[in-house]
CSV table of C-alpha atoms (C1' of nucleotides) in Angstrom, one decimal:
chain,number,residue,atom,x,y,z
O,1,UNK,CA,69.5,26.6,-22.7
O,2,UNK,CA,68.9,26.2,-18.7
O,3,UNK,CA,70.6,29.6,-16.7
O,4,UNK,CA,74.1,28.7,-15.0
O,5,UNK,CA,72.1,28.9,-11.0
O,6,UNK,CA,69.3,26.6,-12.3
O,7,UNK,CA,72.0,24.1,-13.3
O,8,UNK,CA,72.9,24.3,-10.0
O,9,UNK,CA,70.3,23.7,-8.7
O,10,UNK,CA,69.6,20.9,-9.9
O,11,UNK,CA,73.2,19.1,-8.6
O,12,UNK,CA,71.8,19.6,-5.7
O,13,UNK,CA,68.7,18.8,-5.8
O,14,UNK,CA,69.6,15.3,-7.5
O,15,UNK,CA,72.3,14.9,-5.1
O,16,UNK,CA,69.5,14.9,-2.1
O,17,UNK,CA,67.2,13.2,-3.3
O,18,UNK,CA,69.1,10.3,-4.2
O,19,UNK,CA,71.4,10.6,-1.2
O,20,UNK,CA,74.8,11.4,-2.7
O,21,UNK,CA,74.0,14.0,0.0
O,22,UNK,CA,72.4,13.2,3.1
O,23,UNK,CA,70.4,14.6,6.0
O,24,UNK,CA,72.2,16.9,8.4
O,25,UNK,CA,75.4,16.8,5.6
O,26,UNK,CA,76.2,20.6,4.7
O,27,UNK,CA,76.6,21.9,1.2
O,28,UNK,CA,80.1,24.3,0.3
O,29,UNK,CA,80.2,27.1,1.3
O,30,UNK,CA,78.7,30.0,-1.4
O,31,UNK,CA,82.8,30.9,-1.7
O,32,UNK,CA,83.5,26.9,-2.6
O,33,UNK,CA,80.6,27.8,-5.2
O,34,UNK,CA,81.6,30.4,-6.9
O,35,UNK,CA,85.2,28.5,-7.2
O,36,UNK,CA,84.0,25.7,-7.9
O,37,UNK,CA,80.8,26.8,-10.5
O,38,UNK,CA,82.8,30.2,-11.9
O,39,UNK,CA,80.3,31.9,-11.2
O,40,UNK,CA,79.5,35.3,-8.9
O,41,UNK,CA,77.9,34.7,-5.7
O,42,UNK,CA,74.7,36.0,-6.3
O,43,UNK,CA,74.5,32.9,-9.2
O,44,UNK,CA,74.9,30.5,-6.5
O,45,UNK,CA,73.3,32.4,-3.9
O,46,UNK,CA,69.8,32.2,-5.9
O,47,UNK,CA,70.4,28.4,-7.0
O,48,UNK,CA,71.0,27.9,-2.9
O,49,UNK,CA,67.8,29.8,-1.9
O,50,UNK,CA,65.7,28.5,-4.3
O,51,UNK,CA,66.4,24.6,-2.7
O,52,UNK,CA,65.9,26.4,0.6
O,53,UNK,CA,62.3,27.5,-0.3
O,54,UNK,CA,61.7,24.6,-1.8
O,55,UNK,CA,62.7,22.9,1.7
O,56,UNK,CA,65.2,20.9,0.9
O,57,UNK,CA,67.3,22.9,2.4
O,58,UNK,CA,68.4,24.9,5.3
O,59,UNK,CA,70.1,27.9,5.4
O,60,UNK,CA,71.9,29.1,8.7
O,61,UNK,CA,74.3,32.3,9.3
O,62,UNK,CA,77.6,31.6,10.3
O,63,UNK,CA,76.9,27.5,10.5
O,64,UNK,CA,76.6,26.5,6.4
O,65,UNK,CA,74.0,25.1,4.3
O,66,UNK,CA,72.7,21.5,5.3
O,67,UNK,CA,70.8,19.4,4.0
O,68,UNK,CA,67.8,19.8,5.0
O,69,UNK,CA,65.4,16.5,7.3
O,70,UNK,CA,62.7,15.0,5.4
O,71,UNK,CA,59.8,16.4,8.0
O,72,UNK,CA,57.1,16.4,5.8
O,73,UNK,CA,55.4,15.9,2.1
O,74,UNK,CA,54.4,18.8,1.1
O,75,UNK,CA,52.6,18.4,-1.5
O,76,UNK,CA,51.5,21.2,-4.4
O,77,UNK,CA,47.7,20.0,-5.2
O,78,UNK,CA,45.8,22.0,-8.3
O,79,UNK,CA,42.5,22.2,-7.7
O,80,UNK,CA,41.7,23.7,-10.8
O,81,UNK,CA,37.6,24.1,-11.7
O,82,UNK,CA,35.4,21.3,-12.8
O,83,UNK,CA,34.4,22.2,-17.0
O,84,UNK,CA,38.1,22.8,-16.6
O,85,UNK,CA,38.9,19.7,-15.6
O,86,UNK,CA,36.8,17.5,-17.0
O,87,UNK,CA,37.0,19.2,-20.7
O,88,UNK,CA,40.7,18.5,-20.0
O,89,UNK,CA,39.9,14.3,-19.8
O,90,UNK,CA,38.0,15.3,-23.1
O,91,UNK,CA,35.4,14.4,-22.4
O,92,UNK,CA,32.0,17.4,-22.0
O,93,UNK,CA,30.4,18.8,-18.7
O,94,UNK,CA,27.3,19.7,-18.3
O,95,UNK,CA,25.6,21.7,-15.4
O,96,UNK,CA,22.7,20.6,-14.0
O,97,UNK,CA,21.2,23.5,-12.3
O,98,UNK,CA,18.8,22.1,-9.5
O,99,UNK,CA,17.4,24.7,-7.4
O,100,UNK,CA,18.7,29.0,-6.6
O,101,UNK,CA,17.2,30.8,-4.5
O,102,UNK,CA,18.2,33.9,-2.5
O,103,UNK,CA,18.0,34.4,1.1
O,104,UNK,CA,18.7,37.2,3.7
O,105,UNK,CA,20.9,38.1,6.3
O,106,UNK,CA,22.6,35.7,8.2
O,107,UNK,CA,25.1,34.7,10.7
O,108,UNK,CA,28.0,34.0,8.6
O,109,UNK,CA,26.4,35.8,5.7
O,110,UNK,CA,26.3,39.9,6.4
O,111,UNK,CA,24.1,40.6,3.5
O,112,UNK,CA,21.8,38.5,1.4
O,113,UNK,CA,23.5,35.6,-0.7
O,114,UNK,CA,22.6,33.8,-3.4
O,115,UNK,CA,21.7,30.4,-2.6
O,116,UNK,CA,22.7,27.1,-6.0
O,117,UNK,CA,22.6,23.7,-6.1
O,118,UNK,CA,23.6,21.6,-9.4
O,119,UNK,CA,25.1,18.9,-10.6
O,120,UNK,CA,27.7,18.2,-12.7
O,121,UNK,CA,27.8,16.2,-15.6
O,122,UNK,CA,31.2,13.5,-16.9
O,123,UNK,CA,29.5,12.8,-20.6
O,124,UNK,CA,25.9,12.6,-19.4
O,125,UNK,CA,26.9,10.8,-16.0
O,126,UNK,CA,26.5,12.2,-12.2
O,127,UNK,CA,29.8,13.1,-11.6
O,128,UNK,CA,29.0,15.9,-8.6
O,129,UNK,CA,26.4,17.5,-6.2
O,130,UNK,CA,27.5,20.7,-5.6
O,131,UNK,CA,25.9,22.8,-3.3
O,132,UNK,CA,27.4,26.5,-3.0
O,133,UNK,CA,26.1,30.6,-1.4
O,134,UNK,CA,27.6,33.2,-3.1
O,135,UNK,CA,27.6,37.0,-1.0
O,136,UNK,CA,25.5,39.5,-2.8
O,137,UNK,CA,26.8,41.5,-1.2
O,138,UNK,CA,30.8,40.5,-2.7
O,139,UNK,CA,29.7,40.2,-6.6
O,140,UNK,CA,26.1,40.9,-6.7
O,141,UNK,CA,26.3,40.5,-10.7
O,142,UNK,CA,25.6,36.7,-9.9
O,143,UNK,CA,22.0,37.9,-9.5
O,144,UNK,CA,21.4,37.9,-12.8
O,145,UNK,CA,24.0,35.1,-14.2
O,146,UNK,CA,22.6,32.4,-16.1
O,147,UNK,CA,23.5,28.9,-15.2
O,148,UNK,CA,22.1,27.1,-17.5
O,149,UNK,CA,24.8,26.7,-20.0
O,150,UNK,CA,28.2,28.0,-17.5
O,151,UNK,CA,28.3,26.4,-14.3
O,152,UNK,CA,28.4,29.0,-11.1
O,153,UNK,CA,31.6,27.8,-11.1
O,154,UNK,CA,33.6,29.0,-14.3
O,155,UNK,CA,30.9,32.1,-13.5
O,156,UNK,CA,33.3,32.9,-10.5
O,157,UNK,CA,36.2,32.1,-12.0
O,158,UNK,CA,36.2,34.1,-14.9
O,159,UNK,CA,34.0,37.5,-12.7
O,160,UNK,CA,35.9,37.2,-9.7
O,161,UNK,CA,39.5,38.7,-10.2
O,162,UNK,CA,42.2,36.2,-7.5
O,163,UNK,CA,41.1,34.9,-3.7
O,164,UNK,CA,43.2,34.0,-1.1
O,165,UNK,CA,40.7,30.4,-0.3
O,166,UNK,CA,40.8,27.5,2.5
O,167,UNK,CA,40.6,23.7,0.6
O,168,UNK,CA,38.9,21.4,3.1
O,169,UNK,CA,39.2,17.5,1.8
O,170,UNK,CA,36.7,15.1,3.7
O,171,UNK,CA,35.0,12.2,3.5
O,172,UNK,CA,31.5,11.3,3.8
O,173,UNK,CA,28.9,9.0,3.4
O,174,UNK,CA,25.8,10.6,1.0
O,175,UNK,CA,22.1,12.0,2.9
O,176,UNK,CA,19.2,10.8,1.4
O,177,UNK,CA,19.2,13.9,-1.2
O,178,UNK,CA,22.8,13.4,-1.8
O,179,UNK,CA,22.2,10.0,-2.9
O,180,UNK,CA,19.6,10.1,-5.3
O,181,UNK,CA,20.6,13.1,-6.9
O,182,UNK,CA,24.2,11.2,-7.6
O,183,UNK,CA,22.4,8.2,-8.2
O,184,UNK,CA,23.6,6.4,-5.0
O,185,UNK,CA,22.3,4.4,-2.5
O,186,UNK,CA,21.8,6.1,1.3
O,187,UNK,CA,24.9,6.4,2.7
O,188,UNK,CA,27.7,5.4,-0.2
O,189,UNK,CA,30.5,6.6,1.0
O,190,UNK,CA,32.2,10.3,-1.0
O,191,UNK,CA,34.7,12.4,-1.2
O,192,UNK,CA,33.4,16.5,-0.2
O,193,UNK,CA,36.0,19.2,-0.7
O,194,UNK,CA,34.3,22.2,0.6
O,195,UNK,CA,36.0,25.7,-0.2
O,196,UNK,CA,35.2,28.6,1.2
O,197,UNK,CA,37.2,31.6,-0.3
O,198,UNK,CA,37.3,35.6,0.2
O,199,UNK,CA,38.4,39.0,-0.8
O,200,UNK,CA,39.6,41.3,1.7
O,201,UNK,CA,38.5,39.2,4.6
O,202,UNK,CA,34.8,39.2,2.8
O,203,UNK,CA,33.7,36.0,2.7
O,204,UNK,CA,32.8,35.6,-1.6
O,205,UNK,CA,31.3,31.9,-1.3
O,206,UNK,CA,31.3,28.6,0.0
O,207,UNK,CA,31.0,25.7,-1.8
O,208,UNK,CA,30.5,22.0,-1.4
O,209,UNK,CA,31.2,19.2,-3.9
O,210,UNK,CA,30.1,15.8,-3.0
O,211,UNK,CA,31.7,13.6,-5.5
O,212,UNK,CA,30.5,9.0,-5.8
O,213,UNK,CA,33.8,7.8,-4.2
O,214,UNK,CA,35.4,5.8,-7.3
O,215,UNK,CA,34.6,8.7,-9.6
O,216,UNK,CA,37.4,11.2,-9.1
O,217,UNK,CA,40.7,11.3,-6.3
O,218,UNK,CA,42.7,14.2,-5.8
O,219,UNK,CA,47.1,13.3,-7.2
O,220,UNK,CA,49.4,15.7,-5.5
O,221,UNK,CA,53.0,15.0,-6.2
O,222,UNK,CA,56.5,16.0,-4.5
O,223,UNK,CA,59.0,15.4,-6.6
O,224,UNK,CA,61.9,16.7,-8.9
O,225,UNK,CA,59.9,15.4,-12.0
O,226,UNK,CA,57.2,16.9,-10.8
O,227,UNK,CA,58.2,20.8,-11.4
K,1,UNK,CA,62.1,44.3,9.1
K,2,UNK,CA,61.1,42.9,5.7
K,3,UNK,CA,63.6,43.7,3.0
K,4,UNK,CA,62.3,45.6,0.2
K,5,UNK,CA,61.7,43.3,-2.6
K,6,UNK,CA,59.8,41.8,-0.3
K,7,UNK,CA,58.0,44.3,0.5
K,8,UNK,CA,57.4,45.6,-3.8
K,9,UNK,CA,56.2,41.8,-3.8
K,10,UNK,CA,53.5,42.6,-1.0
K,11,UNK,CA,52.2,45.5,-2.2
K,12,UNK,CA,51.2,44.3,-5.7
K,13,UNK,CA,50.3,40.6,-3.6
K,14,UNK,CA,47.4,43.0,-1.8
K,15,UNK,CA,46.7,44.7,-5.1
K,16,UNK,CA,46.2,41.8,-7.3
K,17,UNK,CA,44.5,40.3,-4.5
K,18,UNK,CA,42.4,43.0,-3.3
K,19,UNK,CA,41.2,43.6,-7.1
K,20,UNK,CA,42.6,47.1,-7.1
K,21,UNK,CA,44.4,44.8,-10.3
K,22,UNK,CA,42.6,43.2,-12.2
K,23,UNK,CA,43.9,39.8,-14.2
K,24,UNK,CA,45.2,41.3,-16.7
K,25,UNK,CA,45.9,44.5,-16.2
K,26,UNK,CA,49.3,45.6,-17.1
K,27,UNK,CA,52.0,45.9,-14.2
K,28,UNK,CA,54.9,48.8,-14.2
K,29,UNK,CA,57.7,47.4,-16.4
K,30,UNK,CA,61.0,47.1,-14.0
K,31,UNK,CA,62.5,50.3,-15.4
K,32,UNK,CA,59.0,52.7,-14.1
K,33,UNK,CA,59.8,50.7,-10.2
K,34,UNK,CA,63.0,51.3,-10.1
K,35,UNK,CA,62.2,54.8,-10.6
K,36,UNK,CA,59.1,54.5,-8.5
K,37,UNK,CA,60.7,52.7,-5.5
K,38,UNK,CA,64.3,54.3,-5.7
K,39,UNK,CA,65.9,51.2,-6.1
K,40,UNK,CA,67.9,48.8,-8.5
K,41,UNK,CA,66.5,46.5,-11.3
K,42,UNK,CA,67.7,42.9,-9.3
K,43,UNK,CA,65.1,44.4,-6.8
K,44,UNK,CA,62.2,45.0,-8.5
K,45,UNK,CA,63.3,41.7,-10.4
K,46,UNK,CA,62.5,39.8,-7.6
K,47,UNK,CA,59.9,40.4,-6.9
K,48,UNK,CA,58.2,40.6,-9.5
K,49,UNK,CA,59.7,37.4,-10.0
K,50,UNK,CA,58.4,35.7,-6.9
K,51,UNK,CA,55.3,36.9,-8.1
K,52,UNK,CA,55.5,35.3,-11.1
K,53,UNK,CA,56.6,31.9,-10.0
K,54,UNK,CA,53.7,32.7,-7.5
K,55,UNK,CA,51.0,32.5,-10.8
K,56,UNK,CA,49.8,36.0,-9.1
K,57,UNK,CA,52.2,37.4,-12.9
K,58,UNK,CA,52.6,36.7,-16.2
K,59,UNK,CA,55.6,38.1,-18.0
K,60,UNK,CA,56.1,38.1,-21.1
K,61,UNK,CA,59.2,39.9,-22.6
K,62,UNK,CA,58.7,42.9,-24.9
K,63,UNK,CA,54.9,43.2,-23.5
K,64,UNK,CA,55.1,43.3,-19.8
K,65,UNK,CA,53.8,41.8,-16.6
K,66,UNK,CA,50.3,41.4,-16.3
K,67,UNK,CA,48.1,39.9,-13.7
K,68,UNK,CA,47.4,35.8,-14.6
K,69,UNK,CA,44.3,35.0,-14.6
K,70,UNK,CA,43.3,32.7,-12.4
K,71,UNK,CA,42.7,29.2,-13.2
K,72,UNK,CA,43.0,26.7,-10.6
K,73,UNK,CA,43.2,26.7,-7.3
K,74,UNK,CA,47.2,25.7,-6.0
K,75,UNK,CA,47.2,24.6,-2.9
K,76,UNK,CA,50.2,23.2,-0.6
K,77,UNK,CA,48.9,20.8,1.7
K,78,UNK,CA,51.4,19.9,3.8
K,79,UNK,CA,50.7,15.7,4.7
K,80,UNK,CA,52.8,15.4,7.8
K,81,UNK,CA,54.1,11.9,9.1
K,82,UNK,CA,51.0,10.6,11.3
K,83,UNK,CA,52.3,10.4,14.8
K,84,UNK,CA,54.0,14.1,14.5
K,85,UNK,CA,51.0,15.2,13.6
K,86,UNK,CA,48.7,13.4,16.3
K,87,UNK,CA,51.4,15.2,19.1
K,88,UNK,CA,51.2,18.2,17.4
K,89,UNK,CA,47.2,18.1,17.9
K,90,UNK,CA,48.8,17.5,22.2
K,91,UNK,CA,47.4,14.2,22.0
K,92,UNK,CA,48.7,10.6,22.7
K,93,UNK,CA,50.4,8.5,19.4
K,94,UNK,CA,50.3,4.2,19.7
K,95,UNK,CA,50.6,2.2,17.1
K,96,UNK,CA,49.5,-1.0,17.1
K,97,UNK,CA,51.2,-3.7,14.9
K,98,UNK,CA,48.9,-6.4,13.3
K,99,UNK,CA,50.6,-8.0,11.0
K,100,UNK,CA,53.9,-8.3,9.4
K,101,UNK,CA,54.9,-10.5,6.5
K,102,UNK,CA,57.6,-10.8,4.2
K,103,UNK,CA,57.3,-11.3,0.5
K,104,UNK,CA,59.1,-12.9,-2.5
K,105,UNK,CA,59.5,-10.9,-5.8
K,106,UNK,CA,56.3,-10.2,-7.6
K,107,UNK,CA,55.7,-8.3,-11.5
K,108,UNK,CA,55.7,-4.6,-9.3
K,109,UNK,CA,58.0,-5.7,-6.0
K,110,UNK,CA,60.8,-6.7,-7.5
K,111,UNK,CA,63.4,-8.4,-4.8
K,112,UNK,CA,61.6,-9.1,-1.4
K,113,UNK,CA,59.3,-7.0,0.7
K,114,UNK,CA,58.0,-6.6,3.5
K,115,UNK,CA,54.3,-5.5,4.4
K,116,UNK,CA,52.8,-4.2,7.3
K,117,UNK,CA,49.2,-4.4,8.3
K,118,UNK,CA,48.6,-1.8,11.7
K,119,UNK,CA,46.2,0.5,13.4
K,120,UNK,CA,47.3,4.0,14.1
K,121,UNK,CA,46.0,5.5,17.8
K,122,UNK,CA,45.2,8.9,19.0
K,123,UNK,CA,44.1,8.5,22.0
K,124,UNK,CA,43.7,5.1,22.5
K,125,UNK,CA,40.9,5.2,19.5
K,126,UNK,CA,40.9,4.4,15.9
K,127,UNK,CA,42.8,6.9,13.6
K,128,UNK,CA,43.0,5.0,10.5
K,129,UNK,CA,43.8,1.2,9.3
K,130,UNK,CA,47.4,1.8,7.8
K,131,UNK,CA,49.0,-0.8,4.8
K,132,UNK,CA,52.4,-0.2,4.2
K,133,UNK,CA,54.9,-2.6,1.6
K,134,UNK,CA,58.5,-1.8,1.5
K,135,UNK,CA,60.8,-2.9,-0.5
K,136,UNK,CA,63.5,-4.6,1.2
K,137,UNK,CA,66.2,-3.9,-1.7
K,138,UNK,CA,65.5,-0.4,-1.1
K,139,UNK,CA,66.1,-0.7,2.8
K,140,UNK,CA,67.2,-3.9,4.2
K,141,UNK,CA,67.8,-2.9,7.1
K,142,UNK,CA,64.1,-2.8,7.5
K,143,UNK,CA,63.6,-5.8,7.9
K,144,UNK,CA,65.2,-6.0,11.6
K,145,UNK,CA,63.3,-2.5,12.8
K,146,UNK,CA,60.2,-2.5,15.7
K,147,UNK,CA,57.0,-1.6,15.5
K,148,UNK,CA,56.3,-2.2,18.3
K,149,UNK,CA,57.3,1.5,19.7
K,150,UNK,CA,57.5,3.4,16.7
K,151,UNK,CA,55.3,3.0,12.9
K,152,UNK,CA,56.8,2.3,9.9
K,153,UNK,CA,56.0,5.2,8.9
K,154,UNK,CA,58.2,7.0,11.2
K,155,UNK,CA,60.9,4.9,11.0
K,156,UNK,CA,61.2,5.2,7.8
K,157,UNK,CA,61.1,8.9,7.7
K,158,UNK,CA,63.7,9.0,9.8
K,159,UNK,CA,66.0,6.6,8.1
K,160,UNK,CA,65.4,6.9,4.7
K,161,UNK,CA,66.8,10.3,3.1
K,162,UNK,CA,64.3,12.3,0.7
K,163,UNK,CA,62.0,10.4,-1.8
K,164,UNK,CA,60.0,11.5,-4.6
K,165,UNK,CA,56.5,10.2,-3.9
K,166,UNK,CA,52.7,10.4,-5.7
K,167,UNK,CA,49.8,11.2,-2.9
K,168,UNK,CA,46.0,10.0,-4.5
K,169,UNK,CA,42.9,11.2,-2.4
K,170,UNK,CA,40.2,9.2,-2.4
K,171,UNK,CA,36.9,7.8,-0.7
K,172,UNK,CA,35.4,4.5,-0.3
K,173,UNK,CA,33.5,2.9,1.7
K,174,UNK,CA,35.4,0.5,4.3
K,175,UNK,CA,35.6,-3.3,3.1
K,176,UNK,CA,34.6,-6.7,5.9
K,177,UNK,CA,37.8,-6.5,7.7
K,178,UNK,CA,38.8,-2.7,7.6
K,179,UNK,CA,35.4,-2.1,9.5
K,180,UNK,CA,36.4,-5.0,12.0
K,181,UNK,CA,40.1,-3.1,12.7
K,182,UNK,CA,38.3,0.3,13.0
K,183,UNK,CA,35.7,-0.2,15.3
K,184,UNK,CA,32.8,0.9,12.1
K,185,UNK,CA,30.2,-1.3,10.1
K,186,UNK,CA,30.6,-2.6,7.0
K,187,UNK,CA,31.2,0.2,4.0
K,188,UNK,CA,31.5,2.8,6.1
K,189,UNK,CA,32.2,5.6,4.1
K,190,UNK,CA,36.0,6.2,5.1
K,191,UNK,CA,38.7,9.2,3.3
K,192,UNK,CA,42.0,6.8,1.9
K,193,UNK,CA,45.8,8.8,1.2
K,194,UNK,CA,47.8,6.8,-0.4
K,195,UNK,CA,51.1,6.8,-1.2
K,196,UNK,CA,54.1,5.9,-3.2
K,197,UNK,CA,57.6,6.6,-3.4
K,198,UNK,CA,61.0,6.3,-4.7
K,199,UNK,CA,64.4,7.3,-4.7
K,200,UNK,CA,66.2,7.6,-7.9
K,201,UNK,CA,63.1,6.0,-9.9
K,202,UNK,CA,63.0,2.4,-7.6
K,203,UNK,CA,60.1,1.9,-5.7
K,204,UNK,CA,60.7,2.8,-1.9
K,205,UNK,CA,57.4,1.7,0.0
K,206,UNK,CA,53.4,1.8,-0.6
K,207,UNK,CA,50.9,3.0,2.1
K,208,UNK,CA,47.6,2.3,2.0
K,209,UNK,CA,46.1,5.0,4.7
K,210,UNK,CA,41.6,4.7,5.6
K,211,UNK,CA,40.4,7.0,7.9
K,212,UNK,CA,36.8,7.0,9.1
K,213,UNK,CA,35.3,9.9,8.7
K,214,UNK,CA,34.5,13.3,10.1
K,215,UNK,CA,37.9,11.8,11.9
K,216,UNK,CA,40.0,13.2,10.0
K,217,UNK,CA,40.0,15.9,6.7
K,218,UNK,CA,43.2,17.8,4.7
K,219,UNK,CA,43.1,21.2,4.8
K,220,UNK,CA,45.2,23.1,2.1
K,221,UNK,CA,44.8,27.1,2.2
K,222,UNK,CA,45.8,29.6,-1.0
K,223,UNK,CA,46.7,33.2,-0.3
K,224,UNK,CA,48.2,35.4,1.3
K,225,UNK,CA,48.0,34.9,4.9
K,226,UNK,CA,48.6,31.4,3.6
K,227,UNK,CA,52.3,31.7,3.6
P,1,DC,C1',64.1,47.2,-34.5
P,2,DA,C1',63.3,48.5,-30.1
P,3,DG,C1',60.7,47.5,-25.8
P,4,DT,C1',60.6,44.5,-22.1
P,5,DG,C1',62.6,40.6,-19.5
P,6,DG,C1',66.5,37.1,-18.1
P,7,DT,C1',70.3,36.1,-15.8
P,8,DC,C1',74.9,37.6,-14.6
P,9,DT,C1',78.9,39.9,-12.4
P,10,DA,C1',82.1,41.9,-8.9
P,11,DG,C1',81.9,44.5,-5.6
P,12,DA,C1',79.3,46.8,-1.0
P,13,DC,C1',77.0,47.1,3.7
P,14,DC,C1',74.8,44.7,7.5
P,15,DA,C1',72.9,41.1,10.8
P,16,DC,C1',73.2,37.0,12.8
P,17,DT,C1',75.4,33.7,15.5
P,18,DG,C1',78.4,29.8,16.6
P,19,DA,C1',83.5,28.3,17.3
V,1,DC,C1',84.8,38.4,16.1
V,2,DA,C1',84.9,35.7,12.4
V,3,DG,C1',82.4,32.7,8.8
V,4,DT,C1',78.2,33.0,7.1
V,5,DG,C1',74.1,34.0,4.8
V,6,DG,C1',70.6,37.9,3.3
V,7,DT,C1',70.8,41.7,0.7
V,8,DC,C1',71.5,45.5,-2.6
V,9,DT,C1',73.7,48.0,-5.6
V,10,DA,C1',74.9,49.9,-10.5
V,11,DG,C1',76.2,48.0,-14.9
V,12,DA,C1',75.9,44.8,-18.6
V,13,DC,C1',74.9,41.6,-22.6
V,14,DC,C1',71.3,38.7,-24.3
V,15,DA,C1',66.6,36.3,-25.9
V,16,DC,C1',62.8,37.3,-27.6
V,17,DT,C1',58.7,39.3,-29.4
V,18,DG,C1',55.3,42.5,-30.8
V,19,DA,C1',54.3,47.6,-32.1
DNA sequence: CAGTGGTCTAGACCACTGA
DNA sequence: CAGTGGTCTAGACCACTGA
């Protein structure tokens, strides 16, 4: 059973996405909607406020509420932990540790950092090559963690609470080292996902994951069915 | 001046992201927060409800509100129209029409489709190669549109209201044709952005954009600064 | 069964801003 | 300056579910 405010929100979402309400068209005022739906102002306000938050409606004081013009496709992209994502697809995930070293302080990284190279495998086949730096100042416990069974990403997800993150997605040709580790020919096209995370403006980790093309893609949706 | 409910929301966001409140830790009840902030229940409810919507907090009846465990990094990726994005970066955008034809009905596309090949240029340099199919059944007016000045993407954004969309991001080596059009060597790594859009479950357009690697990247953020 | 969150009401005051 | 949306209050009833 959905709430009345959710029904009002869905009504207008449907009418906007169907084109019945065109961009720049004015929606009824909250007063009119109160009469139409026989409910209090807070209930219609919640519905219109949610549409405004979604970017489907622009609300302006005195002027009213208007169907927004589509400008960008803002897409919600879920980037889960690789181990979780592979497991959800019903495949077996393994992480093979390739190298591990501790580096001293650098301009980018105050304090010592743990540098980890590893390979993600899905059902035994190479999925992605990962190079990660972790600040031991931010996460000292990681020095003694074991990555033969658990990937550094999974470890961090389980041991470090919420962080701020920036993700960059690009393409690149595999370097000689990357090609060798992934079983590709040199310069083979790859998808590169790079993520930096912080806690309180202090860097926690920086990871670069290289996926052979045609082996991985990111999918995002926008629309009423998508939520 | 921010509202009280927004301040409450930010207080808890900060405390969660800083780690002061650890995953699974219980937050105060709405009753306790009413006393603490000297406000009504609706005000604290709005704040906690927003945190729940953001995924930072899990709320369960009778049990209470708890800091959520980080699982995925859901990242909001804005994929604007290329012309608008280039212009925003202070560069000049041009679209060069390479081919245009009308195809008859196919299994994938009921009704005739308009097929457009073109090249996006930023300050005169190739930015992306685009191949697009548009359903003339859904958008008959497009048959007579002029794409020497405006790209098909900009035209659609201006003439077709909200759609549902699915975006896929992957990497691929340039085909011979793509390489020639973009001035690359064959098999050069490229970022591929593919988007399908619908209105009322009827396909509107399908576009595949190929960006030379190192020429383009997608950036998304998660965190308190990001909103 | 009692505590908690989800929703709603009927009112209020206010800031903003377009007619 | 009057219409509109933003926020808040003090209450209510209810569904859910863990102690």
